[in-house]
Coordinates of C-alpha atoms in Angstrom, one line a residue:
X990 CA 0.0 0.0 0.0
X991 CA 1.2 3.5 -0.8
X992 CA 3.0 5.4 2.0
X993 CA 0.7 8.4 1.2
X994 CA -2.3 6.6 2.7
X995 CA -0.8 7.0 6.1
X996 CA 0.1 10.7 5.9
X997 CA -1.4 12.3 9.0
X998 CA 0.4 15.6 8.6
X999 CA 1.9 17.5 5.7
X1000 CA 5.6 17.3 4.8
X1001 CA 7.9 19.7 3.0
X1002 CA 8.3 18.5 -0.6
X1003 CA 10.3 21.4 -2.1
X1004 CA 12.6 23.1 0.4
X1005 CA 13.5 26.8 -0.1
X1006 CA 16.9 27.2 1.5
X1007 CA 18.7 30.5 1.0
X1008 CA 16.8 31.1 -2.2
X1009 CA 17.6 27.7 -3.6
X1010 CA 14.9 25.1 -4.3
X1011 CA 15.8 21.5 -3.2
X1012 CA 13.7 18.3 -3.1
X1013 CA 13.1 16.5 0.1
X1014 CA 14.1 12.9 -0.7
X1015 CA 11.7 11.4 1.9
X1016 CA 8.7 13.4 0.6
X1017 CA 9.6 12.5 -2.9
X1018 CA 9.7 8.9 -1.9
X1019 CA 6.2 9.2 -0.5
X1020 CA 4.9 10.9 -3.7
X1021 CA 6.5 8.4 -6.1
X1022 CA 5.1 5.5 -4.1
X1023 CA 1.6 6.5 -5.2
X1024 CA 0.6 4.3 -8.2
X1025 CA -3.0 5.5 -8.3
X1026 CA -4.1 8.6 -10.4
X1027 CA -3.6 11.8 -8.4
X1028 CA -5.8 14.9 -8.1
X1029 CA -3.4 17.7 -7.3
X1030 CA -4.7 20.9 -5.7
X1031 CA -2.1 23.6 -5.2
X1032 CA -2.7 26.7 -3.0
X1033 CA -0.7 29.9 -3.5
X1034 CA -1.1 33.5 -2.5
X1035 CA 0.4 36.4 -0.4
X1036 CA 1.7 35.9 3.1
X1037 CA -0.8 35.5 5.9
X1038 CA -3.9 35.0 3.8
X1039 CA -4.9 31.6 5.3
X1040 CA -3.6 29.2 2.7
X1041 CA -2.7 26.5 5.2
X1042 CA -6.2 26.7 6.7
X1043 CA -7.7 25.9 3.3
X1044 CA -5.3 23.0 2.9
X1045 CA -6.3 21.7 6.4
X1046 CA -10.0 21.8 5.5
X1047 CA -9.5 20.1 2.1
X1048 CA -7.5 17.3 3.8
X1049 CA -10.8 16.6 5.7
X1050 CA -9.4 17.1 9.2
X1051 CA -11.8 17.3 12.2
X1052 CA -12.5 20.7 13.6
X1053 CA -10.3 20.2 16.6
X1054 CA -7.2 18.9 14.7
X1055 CA -4.2 21.2 15.1
X1056 CA -1.3 21.4 12.8
X1057 CA 0.8 22.5 15.8
X1058 CA 4.4 22.9 15.1
X1059 CA 4.3 20.7 11.9
X1060 CA 4.0 23.7 9.7
X1061 CA 5.6 27.0 10.9
X1062 CA 3.5 30.1 11.0
X1063 CA 4.8 30.9 7.6
X1064 CA 5.2 28.0 5.2
X1065 CA 8.5 27.8 3.4
X1066 CA 8.9 26.1 0.0
X1067 CA 6.1 23.7 -1.0
X1068 CA 4.4 21.4 1.5
X1069 CA 2.6 18.3 0.5
X1070 CA -0.3 16.4 2.0
X1071 CA -1.4 13.2 0.4
X1072 CA -4.7 11.6 1.5
X1073 CA -7.2 9.1 -0.1
X1074 CA -9.8 11.1 -2.1
X1075 CA -13.0 11.1 0.0
X1076 CA -15.4 10.5 -3.0
X1077 CA -13.3 9.3 -6.0
X1078 CA -12.2 5.7 -5.4
X1079 CA -8.8 4.7 -6.5
X1080 CA -7.6 8.3 -6.6
X1081 CA -5.3 10.1 -4.2
X1082 CA -5.7 13.8 -3.3
X1083 CA -2.4 15.6 -3.3
X1084 CA -2.5 19.0 -1.6
X1085 CA 0.3 21.5 -2.2
X1086 CA 0.6 24.5 0.2
X1087 CA 3.1 27.0 -1.1
X1088 CA 5.3 29.6 0.6
X1089 CA 3.7 33.0 1.1
X1090 CA 4.4 35.3 -1.8
X1091 CA 5.6 38.9 -1.6
X1092 CA 8.0 38.7 1.4
X1093 CA 10.3 41.7 0.9
X1094 CA 12.9 40.1 3.3
X1095 CA 13.6 37.3 0.8
X1096 CA 15.2 39.8 -1.5
X1097 CA 15.0 37.9 -4.8
X1098 CA 11.4 38.0 -6.1
X1099 CA 12.3 35.4 -8.7
X1100 CA 12.2 32.8 -6.0
X1101 CA 8.5 33.4 -5.6
X1102 CA 8.0 33.1 -9.3
X1103 CA 9.6 29.6 -9.3
X1104 CA 7.3 28.5 -6.5
X1105 CA 4.3 29.6 -8.5
X1106 CA 5.6 28.0 -11.7
X1107 CA 6.0 24.6 -9.9
X1108 CA 2.6 24.9 -8.3
X1109 CA 0.9 25.5 -11.6
X1110 CA 2.9 22.8 -13.5
X1111 CA 2.2 20.2 -10.8
X1112 CA -1.5 20.8 -10.1
X1113 CA -4.7 20.0 -11.8
X1114 CA -6.5 22.8 -9.8
X1115 CA -4.6 25.9 -8.8
X1116 CA -6.1 28.0 -6.0
X1117 CA -4.9 31.6 -5.7
X1118 CA -5.8 33.1 -2.3
X1119 CA -6.0 36.8 -1.6
X1120 CA -7.6 39.2 0.8
X1121 CA -10.6 41.7 0.8
X1122 CA -11.4 42.1 -2.9
X1123 CA -10.3 41.4 -6.5
X1124 CA -9.3 45.0 -7.5
X1125 CA -6.6 46.7 -9.5
X1126 CA -4.2 46.4 -6.5
X1127 CA -4.8 42.6 -6.1
X1128 CA -4.3 42.1 -9.9
X1129 CA -1.2 44.2 -10.0
X1130 CA 0.4 42.0 -7.3
X1131 CA 0.1 39.0 -9.5
X1132 CA 3.4 39.5 -11.4
X1133 CA 4.2 35.8 -10.9
X1134 CA 1.4 35.0 -13.4
X1135 CA 2.4 37.7 -15.8
X1136 CA 5.9 36.2 -16.1
X1137 CA 4.8 32.6 -16.9
X1138 CA 5.7 32.8 -20.6
X1139 CA 9.3 33.9 -19.6
X1140 CA 9.7 31.1 -17.0
X1141 CA 8.2 28.2 -18.9
X1142 CA 9.4 26.9 -22.3
X1143 CA 7.0 25.1 -24.5
X1144 CA 9.3 23.2 -26.9
X1145 CA 12.9 22.1 -27.0
X1146 CA 13.2 23.7 -30.5
X1147 CA 11.5 26.9 -31.6
X1148 CA 7.7 26.8 -31.7
X1149 CA 6.0 25.9 -34.9
X1150 CA 4.7 28.8 -37.0
X1151 CA 1.1 29.7 -36.3
X1152 CA 1.0 27.8 -32.9
X1153 CA 0.3 30.2 -30.1
X1154 CA 1.9 29.6 -26.7
X1155 CA -1.4 29.7 -24.8
X1156 CA -2.7 26.9 -27.0
X1157 CA 0.1 24.6 -25.7
X1158 CA 0.0 26.0 -22.1
X1159 CA -3.7 25.2 -21.8
X1160 CA -2.9 21.5 -22.3
X1161 CA -0.6 21.6 -19.3
X1162 CA -2.1 24.2 -17.1
X1163 CA -4.6 23.5 -14.3
X1164 CA -8.1 24.9 -13.7
X1165 CA -7.9 28.2 -11.8
X1166 CA -9.8 29.1 -8.6
X1167 CA -9.5 32.5 -7.0
X1168 CA -10.5 32.6 -3.3
X1169 CA -10.9 35.9 -1.5
X1170 CA -10.6 36.0 2.3
X1171 CA -12.3 38.7 4.5
X1172 CA -14.4 39.7 1.5
X1173 CA -15.5 43.3 2.1
X1174 CA -17.9 43.9 -0.8
X1175 CA -21.4 43.0 -1.8
X1176 CA -21.9 40.5 -4.6
X1177 CA -23.8 43.0 -6.7
X1178 CA -23.4 44.6 -10.2
X1179 CA -25.7 47.4 -11.5
X1180 CA -27.8 46.8 -8.4
X1181 CA -28.4 43.2 -9.1
X1182 CA -27.1 40.1 -7.2
X1183 CA -24.3 38.2 -8.9
X1184 CA -22.4 35.0 -8.2
X1185 CA -18.8 34.9 -7.1
X1186 CA -17.9 33.5 -10.5
X1187 CA -19.6 36.5 -12.2
X1188 CA -17.7 38.8 -9.8
X1189 CA -14.4 37.3 -11.0
X1190 CA -15.3 37.7 -14.6
X1191 CA -16.3 41.4 -14.0
X1192 CA -13.0 41.9 -12.3
X1193 CA -11.1 40.4 -15.3
X1194 CA -12.7 42.8 -17.8
X1195 CA -10.0 44.7 -19.6
X1196 CA -9.8 48.5 -19.3
X1197 CA -10.9 50.3 -22.5
X1198 CA -9.0 53.5 -21.6
X1199 CA -5.2 53.0 -21.3
X1200 CA -4.0 54.4 -18.0
X1201 CA -0.4 53.6 -16.9
X1202 CA -1.6 52.8 -13.3
X1203 CA -3.9 50.1 -14.6
X1204 CA -1.3 48.6 -17.0
X1205 CA 0.0 45.9 -14.6
X1206 CA -3.5 44.9 -13.6
X1207 CA -4.6 44.6 -17.2
X1208 CA -1.6 42.4 -18.0
X1209 CA -2.6 40.1 -15.1
X1210 CA -6.2 40.0 -16.4
X1211 CA -5.0 39.1 -19.9
X1212 CA -2.8 36.3 -18.5
X1213 CA -5.6 34.7 -16.5
X1214 CA -8.0 35.0 -19.4
X1215 CA -5.5 33.6 -21.8
X1216 CA -4.0 30.7 -19.9
X1217 CA -6.8 29.6 -17.6
X1218 CA -10.1 29.3 -19.6
X1219 CA -11.7 27.3 -16.8
X1220 CA -11.9 29.5 -13.7
X1221 CA -14.0 30.0 -10.6
X1222 CA -14.2 32.2 -7.6
X1223 CA -15.1 31.8 -3.9
X1224 CA -15.4 34.6 -1.4
X1225 CA -15.2 34.2 2.3
X1226 CA -16.5 36.6 5.0
X1227 CA -14.4 37.3 8.0
X1228 CA -14.0 34.0 9.9
X1229 CA -14.6 35.5 13.3
X1230 CA -15.2 38.9 15.0
X1231 CA -12.6 37.9 17.7
X1232 CA -9.4 39.4 16.4
X1233 CA -7.3 37.4 18.8
X1234 CA -8.3 34.2 17.0
X1235 CA -7.4 35.4 13.5
X1236 CA -3.7 34.9 14.0
X1237 CA -4.1 31.2 14.7
X1238 CA -7.2 30.5 12.6
X1239 CA -6.0 27.0 11.5
X1240 CA -6.2 25.9 15.2
X1241 CA -9.5 27.4 16.0
X1242 CA -12.4 24.9 16.4
X1243 CA -15.2 25.3 13.9
X1244 CA -17.8 26.1 16.6
X1245 CA -16.0 29.4 17.3
X1246 CA -16.1 30.5 13.6
X1247 CA -18.9 32.5 12.0
X1248 CA -21.7 30.3 10.6
X1249 CA -21.6 32.1 7.2
X1250 CA -17.9 31.6 7.0
X1251 CA -18.2 27.9 7.8
X1252 CA -20.9 27.5 5.1
X1253 CA -18.7 29.3 2.5
X1254 CA -15.7 27.1 3.3
X1255 CA -17.9 24.0 3.1
X1256 CA -19.1 25.1 -0.4
X1257 CA -15.5 25.7 -1.5
X1258 CA -14.4 22.3 -0.2
X1259 CA -17.3 20.6 -1.8
X1260 CA -16.6 22.2 -5.2
X1261 CA -12.9 21.3 -5.1
X1262 CA -13.4 17.7 -4.0
X1263 CA -16.2 17.1 -6.5
X1264 CA -14.9 19.1 -9.5
X1265 CA -11.1 18.9 -9.4
X1266 CA -9.9 16.6 -12.2
X1267 CA -7.2 14.0 -12.1
X1268 CA -3.8 15.4 -13.2
X1269 CA -3.2 14.9 -16.9
X1270 CA -0.8 16.2 -19.5
X1271 CA -1.5 17.3 -23.0
X1272 CA -2.9 14.5 -25.1
X1273 CA -4.7 12.9 -22.1
X1274 CA -1.6 11.4 -20.4
X1275 CA -2.7 10.3 -17.0
X1276 CA -0.5 11.1 -14.1
X1277 CA 0.0 9.1 -10.9
X1278 CA 2.3 9.9 -7.9
X1279 CA 5.3 8.3 -9.5
X1280 CA 4.9 10.3 -12.7
X1281 CA 4.3 13.5 -10.8
X1282 CA 7.5 13.0 -8.8
X1283 CA 9.4 12.4 -12.1
X1284 CA 8.0 15.6 -13.5
X1285 CA 8.9 17.5 -10.3
X1286 CA 12.5 16.3 -10.5
X1287 CA 12.8 17.4 -14.1
X1288 CA 11.4 20.9 -13.3
X1289 CA 13.5 21.5 -10.3
X1290 CA 16.6 20.2 -12.1
X1291 CA 16.0 22.7 -14.8
X1292 CA 15.5 25.6 -12.4
X1293 CA 18.6 24.7 -10.3
X1294 CA 20.7 24.6 -13.4
X1295 CA 19.7 28.2 -14.3
X1296 CA 17.4 27.1 -17.1
X1297 CA 13.6 27.3 -17.4
X1298 CA 11.3 24.2 -17.3
X1299 CA 10.6 22.9 -20.7
X1300 CA 7.2 21.2 -21.1
X1301 CA 8.2 19.1 -24.1
X1302 CA 11.4 18.0 -22.5
X1303 CA 9.6 17.1 -19.3
X1304 CA 7.1 14.8 -21.2
X1305 CA 9.9 13.2 -23.2
X1306 CA 12.0 12.6 -20.0
X1307 CA 8.9 11.1 -18.4
X1308 CA 8.3 8.8 -21.4
X1309 CA 11.9 7.6 -21.3
X1310 CA 11.4 6.3 -17.8
X1311 CA 7.7 5.3 -18.0
X1312 CA 7.8 3.4 -21.3
X1313 CA 10.5 0.9 -20.2
X1314 CA 8.6 0.5 -17.0
X1315 CA 5.5 -0.3 -19.1
X1316 CA 7.5 -2.9 -21.1
X1317 CA 8.6 -4.5 -17.9
X1318 CA 5.1 -4.4 -16.3
X1319 CA 3.6 -6.0 -19.5
X1320 CA 6.3 -8.6 -19.8
X1321 CA 6.1 -9.5 -16.1
X1322 CA 2.3 -9.9 -16.4
X1323 CA 2.8 -12.2 -19.4
X1324 CA 5.3 -14.4 -17.5
X1325 CA 3.2 -14.6 -14.3
X1326 CA 0.0 -15.4 -16.2
X1327 CA 1.7 -18.1 -18.3
X1328 CA 3.3 -19.7 -15.3
X1329 CA -0.1 -19.6 -13.6
X1330 CA -2.3 -20.9 -16.5
X1331 CA 0.0 -23.4 -18.2
X1332 CA 0.0 -26.8 -16.6
X1333 CA 3.2 -28.4 -18.0
X1334 CA 3.4 -30.4 -20.1
X1335 CA 0.4 -29.6 -22.4
X1336 CA -1.0 -32.4 -24.5
X1337 CA -0.5 -30.3 -27.7
X1338 CA 1.4 -27.3 -28.8
X1339 CA -1.9 -25.6 -29.6
X1340 CA -2.9 -25.8 -26.0
X1341 CA 0.1 -23.8 -25.0
X1342 CA -0.2 -21.3 -27.9
X1343 CA -3.9 -20.7 -27.0
X1344 CA -2.8 -19.6 -23.5
X1345 CA 0.1 -17.6 -25.0
X1346 CA -2.3 -15.7 -27.3
X1347 CA -4.5 -14.8 -24.3
X1348 CA -1.6 -13.7 -22.1
X1349 CA 0.1 -11.8 -24.9
X1350 CA -3.1 -9.9 -25.6
X1351 CA -3.4 -8.9 -21.9
X1352 CA 0.3 -7.9 -21.8
X1353 CA -0.1 -5.7 -24.9
X1354 CA -3.2 -4.1 -23.4
X1355 CA -1.2 -3.3 -20.3
X1356 CA 1.6 -1.8 -22.3
X1357 CA -0.8 0.3 -24.3
X1358 CA -2.4 1.6 -21.1
X1359 CA 0.8 2.7 -19.4
X1360 CA 2.9 3.8 -22.4
X1361 CA 2.8 7.1 -24.2
X1362 CA 4.9 9.1 -26.7
X1363 CA 6.4 5.8 -28.0
X1364 CA 8.1 7.4 -30.9
X1365 CA 8.3 4.9 -33.9
X1366 CA 6.8 2.3 -31.5
X1367 CA 10.3 1.6 -30.2
X1368 CA 9.1 0.2 -26.9
X1369 CA 6.3 -1.7 -28.4
X1370 CA 8.8 -3.5 -30.7
X1371 CA 11.0 -4.2 -27.6
X1372 CA 8.0 -5.8 -25.9
X1373 CA 7.2 -7.9 -28.9
X1374 CA 10.8 -9.2 -29.0
X1375 CA 10.7 -10.0 -25.3
X1376 CA 7.3 -11.8 -25.6
X1377 CA 8.5 -13.8 -28.5
X1378 CA 11.6 -14.8 -26.6
X1379 CA 9.6 -15.7 -23.5
X1380 CA 7.1 -17.7 -25.7
X1381 CA 10.0 -19.7 -27.2
X1382 CA 11.2 -20.3 -23.6
X1383 CA 7.8 -21.6 -22.5
X1384 CA 7.7 -23.8 -25.7
X1385 CA 11.1 -25.2 -24.8
X1386 CA 10.1 -25.7 -21.2
X1387 CA 7.0 -27.5 -22.3
X1388 CA 9.0 -29.8 -24.6
X1389 CA 11.6 -30.5 -21.9
X1390 CA 9.0 -31.3 -19.3
X1391 CA 7.2 -33.7 -21.7
X1392 CA 10.5 -35.3 -22.8
X1393 CA 11.8 -35.9 -19.3
X1394 CA 8.5 -37.2 -18.0
X1395 CA 8.1 -39.6 -21.0
X1396 CA 11.7 -40.8 -20.7
X1397 CA 11.2 -41.5 -17.0
X1398 CA 8.0 -43.4 -17.6
X1399 CA 9.5 -45.5 -20.4
X1400 CA 12.5 -46.2 -18.2
X1401 CA 10.2 -47.6 -15.5
X1402 CA 8.0 -49.5 -17.9
X1403 CA 10.9 -51.1 -19.7
X1404 CA 12.9 -52.0 -16.6
X1405 CA 11.7 -55.7 -16.6
X1406 CA 12.4 -55.9 -20.4
X1407 CA 16.0 -54.7 -20.0
X1408 CA 16.6 -57.1 -17.1
X1409 CA 15.2 -60.0 -19.2
X1410 CA 17.6 -59.0 -22.1
X1411 CA 20.5 -58.9 -19.8
X1412 CA 19.6 -62.4 -18.4
X1413 CA 19.3 -63.8 -22.0
X1414 CA 15.7 -64.6 -21.5
X1415 CA 15.0 -64.0 -25.2
X1416 CA 18.0 -65.9 -26.5
X1417 CA 16.1 -69.1 -27.0
X1418 CA 13.9 -70.6 -29.7
X1419 CA 10.7 -68.5 -29.8
X1420 CA 12.4 -65.7 -27.9
X1421 CA 11.6 -63.1 -30.5
X1422 CA 7.8 -63.5 -30.1
X1423 CA 8.3 -63.2 -26.3
X1424 CA 10.3 -60.0 -26.9
X1425 CA 7.7 -58.6 -29.3
X1426 CA 4.9 -59.4 -26.7
X1427 CA 6.9 -57.6 -23.9
X1428 CA 7.5 -54.6 -26.2
X1429 CA 3.9 -54.3 -27.3
X1430 CA 2.8 -54.4 -23.6
X1431 CA 5.2 -51.6 -22.8
X1432 CA 3.8 -49.6 -25.7
X1433 CA 0.2 -50.2 -24.7
X1434 CA 0.9 -49.3 -21.1
X1435 CA 2.7 -46.1 -22.3
X1436 CA -0.2 -45.1 -24.5
X1437 CA -2.6 -45.4 -21.6
X1438 CA -0.6 -43.1 -19.4
X1439 CA -2.2 -39.6 -19.2
X1440 CA -0.5 -36.2 -19.5
X1441 CA 2.6 -37.2 -21.4
X1442 CA 2.7 -34.0 -23.4
X1443 CA 3.5 -33.2 -27.0
X1444 CA 6.8 -35.1 -27.0
X1445 CA 5.1 -38.5 -26.3
X1446 CA 5.4 -39.9 -29.8
X1447 CA 9.0 -38.6 -30.4
X1448 CA 10.3 -40.0 -27.1
X1449 CA 8.6 -43.4 -27.8
X1450 CA 10.1 -43.4 -31.3
X1451 CA 13.6 -42.8 -29.8
X1452 CA 13.0 -45.5 -27.3
X1453 CA 12.1 -48.1 -29.9
X1454 CA 15.1 -47.0 -32.0
X1455 CA 17.3 -47.7 -28.9
X1456 CA 15.9 -51.3 -28.9
X1457 CA 16.3 -51.8 -32.7
X1458 CA 19.8 -53.4 -32.6
X1459 CA 18.8 -55.7 -29.7
X1460 CA 15.5 -56.6 -31.4
X1461 CA 17.3 -57.4 -34.7
X1462 CA 19.8 -59.6 -32.8
X1463 CA 17.1 -61.5 -31.1
X1464 CA 15.2 -62.0 -34.4
X1465 CA 18.3 -63.2 -36.3
X1466 CA 19.3 -65.7 -33.6
X1467 CA 15.8 -67.1 -33.1
X1468 CA 16.1 -70.7 -34.4
X1469 CA 12.3 -71.1 -34.3
X1470 CA 11.9 -68.8 -37.3
X1471 CA 12.7 -69.6 -40.9
X1472 CA 14.8 -67.2 -43.0
X1473 CA 11.7 -66.2 -44.9
X1474 CA 9.8 -65.4 -41.7
X1475 CA 12.8 -63.4 -40.4
X1476 CA 12.8 -61.4 -43.7
X1477 CA 9.1 -60.7 -43.5
X1478 CA 9.5 -59.6 -39.9
X1479 CA 12.3 -57.2 -40.9
X1480 CA 10.1 -55.6 -43.5
X1481 CA 7.3 -55.2 -41.0
X1482 CA 9.7 -53.5 -38.6
X1483 CA 10.8 -51.1 -41.3
X1484 CA 7.2 -50.3 -42.2
X1485 CA 6.2 -49.6 -38.6
X1486 CA 9.3 -47.4 -38.2
X1487 CA 8.5 -45.5 -41.4
X1488 CA 4.9 -45.0 -40.3
X1489 CA 6.0 -43.6 -37.0
X1490 CA 8.5 -41.3 -38.7
X1491 CA 5.7 -40.1 -41.1
X1492 CA 3.4 -39.5 -38.1
X1493 CA 6.2 -37.5 -36.3
X1494 CA 6.9 -35.5 -39.5
X1495 CA 3.2 -34.7 -39.8
X1496 CA 3.0 -33.6 -36.1
X1497 CA 6.0 -31.4 -36.7
X1498 CA 4.4 -29.8 -39.8
X1499 CA 1.1 -29.3 -37.8
X1500 CA 3.1 -27.6 -35.0
X1501 CA 5.0 -25.4 -37.4
X1502 CA 1.7 -24.4 -38.9
X1503 CA 0.3 -23.7 -35.4
X1504 CA 3.3 -21.5 -34.6
X1505 CA 2.9 -19.5 -37.8
X1506 CA -0.9 -19.1 -37.1
X1507 CA 0.0 -17.9 -33.6
X1508 CA 2.5 -15.4 -35.0
X1509 CA -0.2 -14.2 -37.5
X1510 CA -2.7 -13.8 -34.6
X1511 CA -0.1 -11.9 -32.6
X1512 CA 0.7 -9.7 -35.6
X1513 CA -3.0 -8.9 -36.1
X1514 CA -3.5 -8.2 -32.4
X1515 CA -0.5 -5.8 -32.3
X1516 CA -1.8 -3.9 -35.4
X1517 CA -5.3 -3.7 -34.0
X1518 CA -4.1 -2.4 -30.7
X1519 CA -1.8 0.1 -32.4
X1520 CA -4.6 1.3 -34.6
X1521 CA -6.9 1.6 -31.7
X1522 CA -4.3 3.6 -29.7
X1523 CA -3.7 5.9 -32.6
X1524 CA -7.4 6.6 -32.9
X1525 CA -7.8 7.1 -29.2
X1526 CA -4.8 9.5 -29.1
X1527 CA -6.1 11.4 -32.1
X1528 CA -9.5 11.6 -30.4
X1529 CA -7.9 13.0 -27.2
X1530 CA -5.9 15.6 -29.2
X1531 CA -9.0 16.5 -31.2
X1532 CA -11.1 17.0 -28.0
X1533 CA -8.3 19.1 -26.5
X1534 CA -8.1 21.3 -29.6
X1535 CA -11.9 21.7 -29.6
X1536 CA -11.9 22.7 -26.0
X1537 CA -9.2 25.3 -26.6
X1538 CA -11.1 26.6 -29.7
X1539 CA -14.2 26.9 -27.7
X1540 CA -12.4 28.9 -25.0
X1541 CA -10.9 31.1 -27.6
X1542 CA -14.3 31.8 -29.2
X1543 CA -15.8 32.6 -25.9
X1544 CA -13.0 34.9 -25.0
X1545 CA -13.4 36.6 -28.4
X1546 CA -17.1 37.1 -27.7
X1547 CA -16.3 38.6 -24.3
X1548 CA -13.9 41.0 -25.9
X1549 CA -16.5 42.2 -28.3
X1550 CA -19.0 42.7 -25.5
X1551 CA -16.4 44.7 -23.6
X1552 CA -16.0 47.0 -26.6
X1553 CA -12.5 45.7 -27.4
X1554 CA -13.1 45.1 -31.1
X1555 CA -9.4 45.4 -32.0
X1556 CA -8.3 42.8 -29.5
X1557 CA -11.1 40.5 -30.6
X1558 CA -9.9 40.8 -34.2
X1559 CA -6.3 40.0 -33.2
X1560 CA -7.6 36.6 -32.1
X1561 CA -8.8 35.7 -35.6
X1562 CA -5.5 34.2 -36.8
X1563 CA -5.2 32.0 -33.7
X1564 CA -8.8 30.8 -34.1
X1565 CA -8.3 30.1 -37.8
X1566 CA -5.1 28.1 -37.1
X1567 CA -6.9 26.0 -34.5
X1568 CA -9.9 25.4 -36.8
X1569 CA -7.5 24.3 -39.6
X1570 CA -5.7 21.9 -37.2
X1571 CA -9.1 20.4 -36.1
X1572 CA -10.1 19.9 -39.7
X1573 CA -6.8 18.3 -40.5
X1574 CA -7.1 15.9 -37.6
X1575 CA -10.7 15.0 -38.5
X1576 CA -10.0 14.5 -42.2
X1577 CA -6.5 13.3 -42.7
X1578 CA -5.5 9.7 -42.1
X1579 CA -2.5 9.5 -44.4
X1580 CA -0.1 10.8 -41.8
X1581 CA -0.6 7.7 -39.7
X1582 CA 0.0 5.3 -42.6
X1583 CA 3.8 5.4 -42.7
X1584 CA 4.0 4.7 -39.0
X1585 CA 1.6 1.8 -39.3
X1586 CA 3.5 0.3 -42.2
X1587 CA 6.9 0.7 -40.5
X1588 CA 5.6 -0.9 -37.3
X1589 CA 3.9 -3.7 -39.3
X1590 CA 7.2 -4.3 -41.1
X1591 CA 9.1 -4.5 -37.8
X1592 CA 6.7 -6.9 -36.2
X1593 CA 6.8 -9.1 -39.3
X1594 CA 10.6 -9.1 -39.2
X1595 CA 10.6 -10.0 -35.5
X1596 CA 7.9 -12.7 -35.6
X1597 CA 7.6 -14.2 -39.0
X1598 CA 10.1 -16.6 -40.6
X1599 CA 11.6 -16.6 -44.2
X1600 CA 9.3 -14.8 -46.6
X1601 CA 7.6 -13.0 -43.8
X1602 CA 10.8 -11.2 -42.9
X1603 CA 11.3 -10.2 -46.5
X1604 CA 7.8 -8.8 -46.7
X1605 CA 8.4 -6.9 -43.5
X1606 CA 11.5 -5.4 -45.0
X1607 CA 9.5 -4.3 -48.0
X1608 CA 6.8 -2.7 -45.8
X1609 CA 9.5 -0.7 -43.9
X1610 CA 10.9 0.5 -47.2
X1611 CA 7.5 1.6 -48.4
X1612 CA 6.9 3.4 -45.1
X1613 CA 10.2 5.3 -45.5
X1614 CA 9.2 6.4 -49.0
X1615 CA 5.7 7.6 -48.0
X1616 CA 7.1 9.6 -45.1
X1617 CA 9.4 11.7 -47.3

């Protein structure tokens, strides 16, 4: 079971020591031990705004639980609290409480920016907590959001022409929730009641008149509108009229807080716990604790080296660790299931191959589930090679088990016959008929024995061949038989031997055909799974692009309503590019063809013999020519 299940108190995940961010190995170990999907809620905001209190409530602690000395009065770095999600089974809620922003004593404001960047990149819901109201001053203080484009790099190489940064960022960025403590205003606009969400949208309206004193606030508005299309707001009244309790609010029992405040907090917690989504990356890549920990390591490494986190590099680094793990997980499942389901020796090769097909299909499904960004299907090909090798090993084990068992049984059945040969029992007139009778009895008893496996006939044939010289000697020295009878007997022995050889040869041909059919089934299953994954990935990308387009169209509509026609028109190019991409994804299938052909060729070369390998080579050549 994950260590996170037993977390009773938060732990520092990212330490902020003298302005340098460092990972806490123990906290990272807890995080990476989580194999379930994670829902990550990060809380950021200015100092002394009650962020830790919100984290405590989201963690579901009872009203009388006190954080005590676990978290200092001012959180430093990023603290983590992992608990089972109260309503979503098989999910873990990861809460991240960040260091208070805007501390002038820290000196370097860039340190705050990195804290915010990490909180945004790690979370699926980002909560920004402030005091009193969302006004020009509150927005002007959000320089950390305004600097996001400078502190996060989208791609390793320069961005593609026509692709706006916000389009890529939205695929990585979390949902945005602004919470306002000690709210001092009425939720009204033009004399009419409004919701807290409407209050936020009104506060994010851009200024029509350009005043220098509103410039920073407007930049913050643009950033939130651009990068966080899904956003909500919650306002909280003053928790208590007793000022002496405000300094230690997180330790104050609920019964001493104002009823309205408690109700507002309950509504906030209900929304977060019911609406916060599992953490995913662009393209629908699902994130568990292990993957989140790997991403965090990549981001902190980049920051510590003086670079900025690169989203593409983080995903590729994650793929380089997760895809080999997916191969290992799939291969391990195959081996475990084969060992569990195959009762050696099987009566026929087909019995084994049927189980192999079932276990291979399960293994491939596991790989497809846990792998992503498998460029050129490198890791899928590695898995196929491993499974083919493992299959051959099980076939060999099956044959060995059958051979040894049959040899042992024939050794026991023929013991009396060999003793009689040694004693010369058959070296008398009529001895050959006695020998034949003994041999036939051994063969009959052997045939009646169950579970001999697929090597039963081959082992019997070798056993009879081992007796051939002795049998011929007994036949030739049997004075009770005439020369003609001996000659006829020799011919009969040859015919029997030829018939058994023919039977063995036919069995080998049948087994070869069964192996080829199994390889064909495997090839078809691989291609079907690959096609399905391509379609699913394409669908996820398509849905993501449609959501981004929808948010852009809504934003454009808002700008028009706000009288900002020029800014609305500036969005046309971005919208047109998105529409073209969506149309291309919906209509174009040819781009997937080279990849499918190349993978099919590789699979054929790995799995098929002779002409199959040549055909696979031709497919790969065709794929290369089509991709040019």
